[in-house]
Tab-separated table of C-alpha atoms in Angstrom:
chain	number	residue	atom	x	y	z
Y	274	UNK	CA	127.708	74.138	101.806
Y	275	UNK	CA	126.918	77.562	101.349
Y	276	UNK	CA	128.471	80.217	99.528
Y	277	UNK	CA	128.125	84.021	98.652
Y	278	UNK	CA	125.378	84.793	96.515
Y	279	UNK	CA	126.540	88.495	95.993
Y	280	UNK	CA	127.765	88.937	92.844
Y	281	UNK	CA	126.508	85.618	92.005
Y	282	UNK	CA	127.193	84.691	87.773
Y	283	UNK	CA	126.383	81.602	86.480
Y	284	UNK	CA	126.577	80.097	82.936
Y	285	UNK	CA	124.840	82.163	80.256
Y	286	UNK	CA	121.415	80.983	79.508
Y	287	UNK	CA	121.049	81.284	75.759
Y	288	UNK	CA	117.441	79.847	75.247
Y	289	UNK	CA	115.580	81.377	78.338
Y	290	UNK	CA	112.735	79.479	79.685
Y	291	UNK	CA	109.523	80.960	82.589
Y	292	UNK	CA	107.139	80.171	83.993
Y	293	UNK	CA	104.603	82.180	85.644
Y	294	UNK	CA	102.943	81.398	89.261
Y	295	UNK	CA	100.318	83.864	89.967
Y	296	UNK	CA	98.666	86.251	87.204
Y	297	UNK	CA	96.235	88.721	88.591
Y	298	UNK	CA	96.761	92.365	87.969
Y	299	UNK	CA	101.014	92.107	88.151
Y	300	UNK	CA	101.957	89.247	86.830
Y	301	UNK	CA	99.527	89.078	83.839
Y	302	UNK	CA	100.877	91.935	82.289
Y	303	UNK	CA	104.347	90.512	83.412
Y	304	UNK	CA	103.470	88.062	80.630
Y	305	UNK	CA	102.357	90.492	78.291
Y	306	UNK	CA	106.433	92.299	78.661
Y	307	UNK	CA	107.936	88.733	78.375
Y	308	UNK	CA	105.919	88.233	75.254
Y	309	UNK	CA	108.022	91.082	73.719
Y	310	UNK	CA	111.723	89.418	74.947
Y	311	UNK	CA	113.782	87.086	73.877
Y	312	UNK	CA	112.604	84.140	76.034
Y	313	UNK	CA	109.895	81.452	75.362
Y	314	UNK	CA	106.885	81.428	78.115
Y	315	UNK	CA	106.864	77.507	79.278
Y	316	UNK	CA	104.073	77.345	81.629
Y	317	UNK	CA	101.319	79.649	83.993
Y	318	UNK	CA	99.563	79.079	86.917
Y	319	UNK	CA	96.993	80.534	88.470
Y	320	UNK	CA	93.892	78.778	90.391
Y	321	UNK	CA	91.553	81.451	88.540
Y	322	UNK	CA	90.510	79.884	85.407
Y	323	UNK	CA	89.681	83.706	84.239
Y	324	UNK	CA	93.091	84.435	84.514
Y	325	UNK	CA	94.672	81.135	82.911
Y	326	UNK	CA	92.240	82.052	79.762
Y	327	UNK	CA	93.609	85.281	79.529
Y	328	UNK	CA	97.166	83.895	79.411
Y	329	UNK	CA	96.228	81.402	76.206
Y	330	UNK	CA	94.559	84.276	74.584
Y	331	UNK	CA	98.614	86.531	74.893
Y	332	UNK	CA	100.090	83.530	74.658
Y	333	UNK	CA	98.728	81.488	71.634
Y	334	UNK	CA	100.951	82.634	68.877
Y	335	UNK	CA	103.986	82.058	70.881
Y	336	UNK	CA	105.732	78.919	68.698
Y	337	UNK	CA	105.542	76.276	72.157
Y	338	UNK	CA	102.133	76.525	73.782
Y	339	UNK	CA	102.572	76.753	77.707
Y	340	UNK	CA	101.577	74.599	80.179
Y	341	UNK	CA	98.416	75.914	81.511
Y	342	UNK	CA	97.914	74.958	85.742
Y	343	UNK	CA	94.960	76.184	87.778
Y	344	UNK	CA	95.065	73.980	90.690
Y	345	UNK	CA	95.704	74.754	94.439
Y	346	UNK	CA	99.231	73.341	94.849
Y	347	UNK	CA	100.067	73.044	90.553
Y	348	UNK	CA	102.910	75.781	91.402
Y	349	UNK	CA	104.956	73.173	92.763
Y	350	UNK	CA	104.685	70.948	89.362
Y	351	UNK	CA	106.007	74.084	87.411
Y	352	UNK	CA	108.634	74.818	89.762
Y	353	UNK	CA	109.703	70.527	88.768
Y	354	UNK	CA	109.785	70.831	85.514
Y	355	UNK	CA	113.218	70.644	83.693
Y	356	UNK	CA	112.819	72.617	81.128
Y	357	UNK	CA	112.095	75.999	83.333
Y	358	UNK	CA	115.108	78.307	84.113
Y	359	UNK	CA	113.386	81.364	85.624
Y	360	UNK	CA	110.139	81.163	87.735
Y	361	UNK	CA	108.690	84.420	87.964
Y	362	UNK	CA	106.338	84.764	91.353
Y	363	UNK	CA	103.286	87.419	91.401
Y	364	UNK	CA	101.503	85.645	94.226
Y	365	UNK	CA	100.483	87.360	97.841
Y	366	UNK	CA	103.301	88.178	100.156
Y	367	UNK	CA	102.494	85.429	102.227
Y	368	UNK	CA	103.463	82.921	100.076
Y	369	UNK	CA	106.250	84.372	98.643
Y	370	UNK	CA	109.107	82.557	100.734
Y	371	UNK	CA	107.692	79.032	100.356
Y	372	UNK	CA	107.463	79.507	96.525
Y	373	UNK	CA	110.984	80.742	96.088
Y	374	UNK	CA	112.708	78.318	97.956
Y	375	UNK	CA	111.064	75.595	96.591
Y	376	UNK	CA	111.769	76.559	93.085
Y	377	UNK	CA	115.796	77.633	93.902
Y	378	UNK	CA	115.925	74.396	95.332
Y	379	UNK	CA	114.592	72.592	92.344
Y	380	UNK	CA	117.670	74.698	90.673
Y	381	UNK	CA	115.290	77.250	88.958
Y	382	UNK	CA	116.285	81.087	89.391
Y	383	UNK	CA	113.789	82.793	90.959
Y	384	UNK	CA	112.208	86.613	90.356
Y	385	UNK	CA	109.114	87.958	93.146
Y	386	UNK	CA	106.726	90.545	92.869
Y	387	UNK	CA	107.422	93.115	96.507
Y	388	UNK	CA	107.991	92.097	98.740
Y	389	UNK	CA	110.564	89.136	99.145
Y	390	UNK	CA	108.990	88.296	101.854
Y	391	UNK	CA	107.495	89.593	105.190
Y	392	UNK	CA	110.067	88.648	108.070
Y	393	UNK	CA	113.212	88.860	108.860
Y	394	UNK	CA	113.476	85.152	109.687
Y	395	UNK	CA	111.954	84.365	106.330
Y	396	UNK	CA	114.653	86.729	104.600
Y	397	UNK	CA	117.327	84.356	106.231
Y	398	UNK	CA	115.603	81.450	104.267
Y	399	UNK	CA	115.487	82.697	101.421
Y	400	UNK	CA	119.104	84.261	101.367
Y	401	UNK	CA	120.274	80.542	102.988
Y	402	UNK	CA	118.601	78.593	99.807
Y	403	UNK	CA	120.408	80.472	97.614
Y	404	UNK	CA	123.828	80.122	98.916
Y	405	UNK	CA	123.250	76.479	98.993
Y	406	UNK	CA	121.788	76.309	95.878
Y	407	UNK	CA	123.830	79.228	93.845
Y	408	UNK	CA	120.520	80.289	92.248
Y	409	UNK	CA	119.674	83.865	91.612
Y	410	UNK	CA	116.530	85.113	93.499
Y	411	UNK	CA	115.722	88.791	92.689
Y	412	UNK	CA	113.025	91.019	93.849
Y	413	UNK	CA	111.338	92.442	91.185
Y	414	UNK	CA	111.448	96.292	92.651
Y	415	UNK	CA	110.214	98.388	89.900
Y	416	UNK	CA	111.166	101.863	91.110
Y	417	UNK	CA	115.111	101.296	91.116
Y	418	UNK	CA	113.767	101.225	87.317
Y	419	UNK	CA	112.024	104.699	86.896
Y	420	UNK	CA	113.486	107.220	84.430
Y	421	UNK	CA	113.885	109.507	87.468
Y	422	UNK	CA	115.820	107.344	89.673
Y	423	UNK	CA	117.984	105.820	86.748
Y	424	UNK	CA	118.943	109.653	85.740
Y	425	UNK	CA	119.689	110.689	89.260
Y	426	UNK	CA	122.296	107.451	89.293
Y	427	UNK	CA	124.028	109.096	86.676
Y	428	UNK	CA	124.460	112.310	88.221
Y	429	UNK	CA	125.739	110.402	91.518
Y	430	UNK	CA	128.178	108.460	89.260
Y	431	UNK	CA	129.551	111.732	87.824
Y	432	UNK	CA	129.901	113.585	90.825
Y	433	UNK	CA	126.954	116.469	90.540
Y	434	UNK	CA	125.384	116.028	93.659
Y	435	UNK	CA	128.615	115.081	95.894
Y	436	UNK	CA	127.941	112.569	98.489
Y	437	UNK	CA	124.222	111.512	99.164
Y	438	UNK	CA	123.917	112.107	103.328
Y	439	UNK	CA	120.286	112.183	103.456
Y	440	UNK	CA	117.092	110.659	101.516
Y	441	UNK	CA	113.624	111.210	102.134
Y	442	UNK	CA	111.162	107.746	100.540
Y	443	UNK	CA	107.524	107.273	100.777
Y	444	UNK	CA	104.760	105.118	99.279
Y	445	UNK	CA	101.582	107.395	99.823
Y	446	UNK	CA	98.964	105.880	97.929
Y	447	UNK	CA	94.943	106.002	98.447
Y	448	UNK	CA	93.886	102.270	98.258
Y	449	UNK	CA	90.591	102.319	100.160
Y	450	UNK	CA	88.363	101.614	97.982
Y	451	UNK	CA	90.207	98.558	96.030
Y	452	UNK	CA	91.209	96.940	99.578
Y	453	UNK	CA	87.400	96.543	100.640
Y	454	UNK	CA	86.275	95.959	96.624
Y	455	UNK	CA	88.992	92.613	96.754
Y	456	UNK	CA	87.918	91.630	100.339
Y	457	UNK	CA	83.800	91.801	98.907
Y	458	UNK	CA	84.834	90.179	95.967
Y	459	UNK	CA	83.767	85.985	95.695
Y	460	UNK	CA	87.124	84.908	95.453
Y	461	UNK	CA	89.996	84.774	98.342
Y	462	UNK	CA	91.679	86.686	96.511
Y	463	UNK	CA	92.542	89.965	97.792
Y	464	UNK	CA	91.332	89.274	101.193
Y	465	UNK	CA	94.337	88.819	103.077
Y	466	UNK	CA	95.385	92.668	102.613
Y	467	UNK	CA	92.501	93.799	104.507
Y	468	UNK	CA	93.172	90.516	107.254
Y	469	UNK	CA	96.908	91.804	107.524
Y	470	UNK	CA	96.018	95.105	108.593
Y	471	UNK	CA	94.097	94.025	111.170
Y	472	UNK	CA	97.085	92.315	112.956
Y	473	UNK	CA	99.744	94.403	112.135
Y	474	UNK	CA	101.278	98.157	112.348
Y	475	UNK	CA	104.224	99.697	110.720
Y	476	UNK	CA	105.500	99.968	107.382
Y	477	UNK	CA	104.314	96.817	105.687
Y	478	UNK	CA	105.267	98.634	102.078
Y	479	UNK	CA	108.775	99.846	102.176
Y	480	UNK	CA	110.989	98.400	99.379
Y	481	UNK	CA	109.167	101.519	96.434
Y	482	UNK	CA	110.768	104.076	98.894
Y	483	UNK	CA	113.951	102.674	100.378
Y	484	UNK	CA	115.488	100.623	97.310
Y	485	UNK	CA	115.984	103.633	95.161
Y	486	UNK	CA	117.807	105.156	98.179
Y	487	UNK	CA	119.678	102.808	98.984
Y	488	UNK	CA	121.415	102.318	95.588
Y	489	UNK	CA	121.814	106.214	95.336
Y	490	UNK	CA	123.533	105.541	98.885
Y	491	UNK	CA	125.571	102.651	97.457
Y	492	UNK	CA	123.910	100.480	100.303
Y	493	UNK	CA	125.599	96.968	101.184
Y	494	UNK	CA	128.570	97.974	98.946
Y	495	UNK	CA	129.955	101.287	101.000
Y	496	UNK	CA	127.911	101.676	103.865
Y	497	UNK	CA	124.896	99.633	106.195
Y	498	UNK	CA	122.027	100.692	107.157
Y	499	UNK	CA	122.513	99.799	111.291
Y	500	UNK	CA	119.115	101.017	112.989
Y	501	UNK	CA	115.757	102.834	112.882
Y	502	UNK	CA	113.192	103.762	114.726
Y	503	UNK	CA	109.565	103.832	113.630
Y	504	UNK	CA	105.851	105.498	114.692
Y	505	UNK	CA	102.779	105.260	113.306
Y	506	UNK	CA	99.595	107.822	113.672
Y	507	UNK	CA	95.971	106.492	114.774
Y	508	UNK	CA	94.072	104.097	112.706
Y	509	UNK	CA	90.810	105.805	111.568
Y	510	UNK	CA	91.484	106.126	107.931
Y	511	UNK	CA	89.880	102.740	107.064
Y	512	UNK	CA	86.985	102.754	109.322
Y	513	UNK	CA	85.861	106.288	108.590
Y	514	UNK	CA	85.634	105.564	104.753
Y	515	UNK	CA	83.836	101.852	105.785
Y	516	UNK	CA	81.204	103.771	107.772
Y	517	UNK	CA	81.312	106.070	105.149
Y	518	UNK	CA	80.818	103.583	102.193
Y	519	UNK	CA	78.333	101.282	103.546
Y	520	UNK	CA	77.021	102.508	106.783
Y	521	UNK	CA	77.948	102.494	109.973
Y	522	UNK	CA	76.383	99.166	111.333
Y	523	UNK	CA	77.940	97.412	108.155
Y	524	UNK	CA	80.305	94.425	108.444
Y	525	UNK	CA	83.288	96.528	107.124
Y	526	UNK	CA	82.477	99.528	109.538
Y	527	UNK	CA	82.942	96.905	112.481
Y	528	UNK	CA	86.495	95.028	110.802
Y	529	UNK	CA	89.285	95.920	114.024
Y	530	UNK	CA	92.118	98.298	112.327
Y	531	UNK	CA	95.564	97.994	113.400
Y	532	UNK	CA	97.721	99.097	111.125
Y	533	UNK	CA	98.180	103.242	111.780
Y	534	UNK	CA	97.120	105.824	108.467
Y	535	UNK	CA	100.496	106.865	108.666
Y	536	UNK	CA	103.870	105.255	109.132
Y	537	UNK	CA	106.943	107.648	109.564
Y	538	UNK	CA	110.560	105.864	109.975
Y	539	UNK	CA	114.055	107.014	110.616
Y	540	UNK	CA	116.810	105.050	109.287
Y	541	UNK	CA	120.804	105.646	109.991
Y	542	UNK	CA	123.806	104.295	108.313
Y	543	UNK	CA	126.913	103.289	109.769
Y	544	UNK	CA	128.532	106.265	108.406
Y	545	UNK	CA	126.065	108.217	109.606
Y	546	UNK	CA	123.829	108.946	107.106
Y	547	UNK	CA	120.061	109.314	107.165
Y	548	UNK	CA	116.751	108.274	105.568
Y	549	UNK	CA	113.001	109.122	105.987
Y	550	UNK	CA	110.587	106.467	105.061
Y	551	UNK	CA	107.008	106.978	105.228
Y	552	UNK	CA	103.682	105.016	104.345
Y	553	UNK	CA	99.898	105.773	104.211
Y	554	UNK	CA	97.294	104.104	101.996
Y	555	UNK	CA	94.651	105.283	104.002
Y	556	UNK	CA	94.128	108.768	103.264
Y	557	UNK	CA	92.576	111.234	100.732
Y	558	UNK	CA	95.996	112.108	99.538
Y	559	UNK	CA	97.229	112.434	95.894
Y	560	UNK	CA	100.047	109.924	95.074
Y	561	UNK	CA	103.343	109.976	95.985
Y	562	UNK	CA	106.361	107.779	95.604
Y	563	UNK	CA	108.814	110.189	97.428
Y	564	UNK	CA	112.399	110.362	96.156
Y	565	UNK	CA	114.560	113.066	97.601
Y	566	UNK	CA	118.612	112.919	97.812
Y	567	UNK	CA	120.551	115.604	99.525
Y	568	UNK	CA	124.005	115.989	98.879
Y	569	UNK	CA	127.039	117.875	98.919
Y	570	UNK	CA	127.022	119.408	95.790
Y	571	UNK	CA	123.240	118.827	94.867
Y	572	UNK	CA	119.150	118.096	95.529
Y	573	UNK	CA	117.290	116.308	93.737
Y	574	UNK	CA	113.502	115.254	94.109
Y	575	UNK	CA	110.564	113.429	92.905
Y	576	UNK	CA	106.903	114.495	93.088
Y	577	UNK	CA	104.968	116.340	93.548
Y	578	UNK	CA	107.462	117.687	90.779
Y	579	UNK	CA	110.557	117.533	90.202
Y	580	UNK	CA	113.297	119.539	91.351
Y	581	UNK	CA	117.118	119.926	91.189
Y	582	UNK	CA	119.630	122.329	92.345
Y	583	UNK	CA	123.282	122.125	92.066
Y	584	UNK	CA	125.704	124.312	94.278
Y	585	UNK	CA	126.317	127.405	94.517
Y	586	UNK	CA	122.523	127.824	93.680
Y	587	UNK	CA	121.185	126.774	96.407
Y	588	UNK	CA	117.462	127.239	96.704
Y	589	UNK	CA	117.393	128.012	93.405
Y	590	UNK	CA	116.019	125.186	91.572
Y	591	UNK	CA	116.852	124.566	87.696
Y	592	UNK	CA	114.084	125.206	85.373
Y	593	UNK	CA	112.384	122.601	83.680
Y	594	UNK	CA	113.627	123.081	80.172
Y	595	UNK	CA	117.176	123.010	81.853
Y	596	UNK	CA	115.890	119.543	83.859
Y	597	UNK	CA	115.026	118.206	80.376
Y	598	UNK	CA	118.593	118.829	79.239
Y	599	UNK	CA	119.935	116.842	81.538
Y	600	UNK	CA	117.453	114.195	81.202
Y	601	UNK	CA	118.797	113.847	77.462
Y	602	UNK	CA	122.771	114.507	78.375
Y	603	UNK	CA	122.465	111.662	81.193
Y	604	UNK	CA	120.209	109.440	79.673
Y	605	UNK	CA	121.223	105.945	80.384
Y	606	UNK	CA	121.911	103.152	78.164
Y	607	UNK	CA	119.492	101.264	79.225
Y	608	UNK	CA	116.491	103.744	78.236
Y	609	UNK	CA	117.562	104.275	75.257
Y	610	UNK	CA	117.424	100.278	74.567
Y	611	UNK	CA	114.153	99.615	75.826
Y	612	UNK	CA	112.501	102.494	74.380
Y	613	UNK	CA	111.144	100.757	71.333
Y	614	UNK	CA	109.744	98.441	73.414
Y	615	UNK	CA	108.038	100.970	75.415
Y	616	UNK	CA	106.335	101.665	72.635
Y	617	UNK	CA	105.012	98.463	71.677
Y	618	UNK	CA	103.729	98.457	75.063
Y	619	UNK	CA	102.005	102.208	75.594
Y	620	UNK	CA	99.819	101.060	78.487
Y	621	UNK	CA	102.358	99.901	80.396
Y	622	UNK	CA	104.948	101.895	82.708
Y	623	UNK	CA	108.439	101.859	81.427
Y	624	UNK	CA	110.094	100.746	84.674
Y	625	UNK	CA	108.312	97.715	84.609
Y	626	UNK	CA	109.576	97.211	81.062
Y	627	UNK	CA	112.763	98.030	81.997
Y	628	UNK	CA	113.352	95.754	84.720
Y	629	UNK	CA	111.949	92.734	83.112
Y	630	UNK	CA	114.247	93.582	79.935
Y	631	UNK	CA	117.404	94.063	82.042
Y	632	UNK	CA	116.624	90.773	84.425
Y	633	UNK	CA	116.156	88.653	81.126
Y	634	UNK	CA	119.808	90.095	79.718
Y	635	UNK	CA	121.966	89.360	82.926
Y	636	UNK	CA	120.411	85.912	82.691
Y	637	UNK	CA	120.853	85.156	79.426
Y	638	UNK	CA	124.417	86.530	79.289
Y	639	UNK	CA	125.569	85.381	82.483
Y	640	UNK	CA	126.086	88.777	84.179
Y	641	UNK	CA	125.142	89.898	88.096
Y	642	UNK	CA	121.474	90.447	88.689
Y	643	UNK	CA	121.302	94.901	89.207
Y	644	UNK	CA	119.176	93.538	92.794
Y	645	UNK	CA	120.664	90.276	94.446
Y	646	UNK	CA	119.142	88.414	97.523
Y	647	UNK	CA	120.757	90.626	99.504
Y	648	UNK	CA	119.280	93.208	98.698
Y	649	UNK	CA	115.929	92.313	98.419
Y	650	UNK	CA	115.963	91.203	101.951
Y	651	UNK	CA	117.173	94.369	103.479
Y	652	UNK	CA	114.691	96.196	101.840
Y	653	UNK	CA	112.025	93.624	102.607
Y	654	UNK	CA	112.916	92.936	106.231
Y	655	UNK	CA	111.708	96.767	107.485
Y	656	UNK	CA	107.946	95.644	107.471
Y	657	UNK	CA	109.085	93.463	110.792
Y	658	UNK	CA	111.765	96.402	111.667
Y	659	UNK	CA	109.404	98.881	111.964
Y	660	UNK	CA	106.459	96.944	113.221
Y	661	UNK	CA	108.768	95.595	116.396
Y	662	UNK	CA	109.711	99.618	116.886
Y	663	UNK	CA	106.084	100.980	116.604
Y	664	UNK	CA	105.178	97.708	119.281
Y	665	UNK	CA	107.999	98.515	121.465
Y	666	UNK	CA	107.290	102.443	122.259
Y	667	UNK	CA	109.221	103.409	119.064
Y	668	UNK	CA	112.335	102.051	120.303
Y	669	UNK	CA	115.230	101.719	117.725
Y	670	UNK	CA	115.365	98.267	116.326
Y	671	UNK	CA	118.966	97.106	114.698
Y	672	UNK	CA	118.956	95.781	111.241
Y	673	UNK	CA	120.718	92.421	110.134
Y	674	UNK	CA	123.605	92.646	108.190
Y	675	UNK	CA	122.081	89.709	105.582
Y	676	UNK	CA	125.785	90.165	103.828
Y	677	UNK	CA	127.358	89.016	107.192
């Protein structure tokens, strides 16, 4: 029988148990942060031995040694394992849903790397395991966690930029080169980005632009998002820089591109509000994780700097030194708890810290996850969304209701 996973609470988990599937670039230095929290690292697995290695090496003065897997299908042993509470999934997308359901349904509570998964249909699954099961399955979306976004919430709560009715998201982000250095790389790894952008358009990225929105929006709590409709440019951006890179009668310059440079997508809320998502990691473009909220009162915005302006000053922005005021005289709890342990860990970005800290509390004291299922699926589900409107002539394409 299945039941609401919403505000989903369950008992408090005093001793917190993980394990790790997948620890390449994320999710080893996800084990680096858990190293730091108040929760004891069970087991890791990985089918690179390079990266299991690295693992003992953080691990080996924890006081229990993990479990150490490297084999093709050892994920599923972890996931069995009794003493596990909270499997923590840094895999590729693709396996994403098969990974979480198994482990919710072997009663383990379940964090993934972006996305939760890649269709709408596997969304359902997901969201369906964990009403039968009543296990938490977050996805682990970092931006929600920036210093930025956490400020602006504050501002929102207190009433300084009115009611959000617009917000502009992007993930613009040149990633060229490191697509074609995993897919020459000996190893599988890596591969299947440049393999899904062969066979698909869209937005295939959207959950760093829209998740910050939608919780300055107050998304599946006051309002829906009901429809968009999505277009993407040419595809040239990957081909040029094969040809480019290692000639034009190379194996990469001949690789069939699908997926356009740039994605642009309209969303609209059933009380009528509005978002702009957009994605290219194709082009000679500085980065840029958009994050702009227009409201009745106030603006606010996110690179290439930031800005705010509060009415009746209009297009008059606040000046920095003022912006840093109201960094300190909004700062929310949450920073200032973590910020010693930003500084155990200098190399890594605070958001990540942040999330990982604030996932581990609600667990161990029983509280709502900050991101539930739910959410993680709408945000998720827009790589389909937007493909089936870019497909279909850019016809608007309705979006599920995963609360129903």
């Amino acid at each position: 029988m299945r039941k609401s996973v919403f505000n989903l609470q369950v008992a408090p988990i005093e001793n917190l148990s993980v394990g790790f599937i997948g620890i390449g670039v994320r999710g080893i230095e996800a084990v680096k942060r858990y190293m730091l929290l108040d929760v004891t690292i069970r087991t890791v697995c990985d089918i690179e031995e390079k990266y299991v290695e690295l693992a003992r090496q953080i691990t080996k003065n924890q006081s229990i040694i993990p479990i150490f897997y490297t084999q093709t299908n050892d994920w599923q042993k972890l996931c069995q394992l009794p003493e596990i509470d909270l499997v923590y999934i840094s895999t590729q997308w693709d396996l994403h849903t098969e990974m979480a359901i198994f482990a919710m349904k072997q009663g383990k509570h379940v964090a993934i790397e972006v996305p939760l998964a890649m269709s709408v249909s596997d969304c359902w699954k997901i969201i369906r395991t964990a009403e039968e099961t009543q296990r938490h399955c977050m996805m682990l979306e970092n931006a929600c966690y920036d210093t930025f976004e956490l400020i602006t919430l504050e501002l929102i709560k207190k009433g300084l930029l009115g009611e959000i009715i617009h917000g502009e998201g992007a993930y613009i982000h040149d990633l060229r080169r490191l697509n074609f250095q995993q897919n020459d790389r000996d190893s599988l790894r890596g591969e299947w980005r440049i393999k899904y952008s062969q066979s698909h358009n869209g937005n295939p990225y959207p959950t760093h632009g829209i998740a910050p929105i939608c919780q300055a929006m107050n998304i599946l709590r006051d309002d829906y998002l009901t429809h968009l409709v999505s277009m993407s440019s040419l595809s040239l951006g990957m081909k040029r820089y094969a040809e480019n890179t290692f000639g034009k009668n190379s194996p990469q310059a001949q690789i069939p591109f699908v997926m356009g440079d740039m994605n642009t997508t309209l969303i609209k809320t059933q009380k009528g509000k509005t978002i702009l998502l957009q994605h290219d990691i194709t082009s000679p473009r500085p980065y840029s994780r958009k994050y702009l909220l227009s409201g009745t009162k106030g603006f606010v915005q996110k690179y290439p700097s930031y800005e705010i302006t509060f009415d009746p000053e209009g297009m008059q922005p606040i000046p920095i030194e003022k912006i840093n005021e109201l960094f300190a005289e909004n700062e929310p709890l949450l920073i200032k708890e973590t910020s010693s342990l930003c500084q155990k860990l200098p190399e890594q970005k605070p958001m990540d810290i942040r999330m990982d800290y604030r996932l581990v509390y609600c667990l161990k004291n029983g509280l709502p996850l900050d991101q539930n299922v739910y959410d993680g699926a709408l945000w998720s589900c827009l790589a389909e969304l937007t493909e089936q409107s870019v497909n279909n002539g850019n016809a608007p394409i309705n979006i599920p209701d995963f609360t129903q």
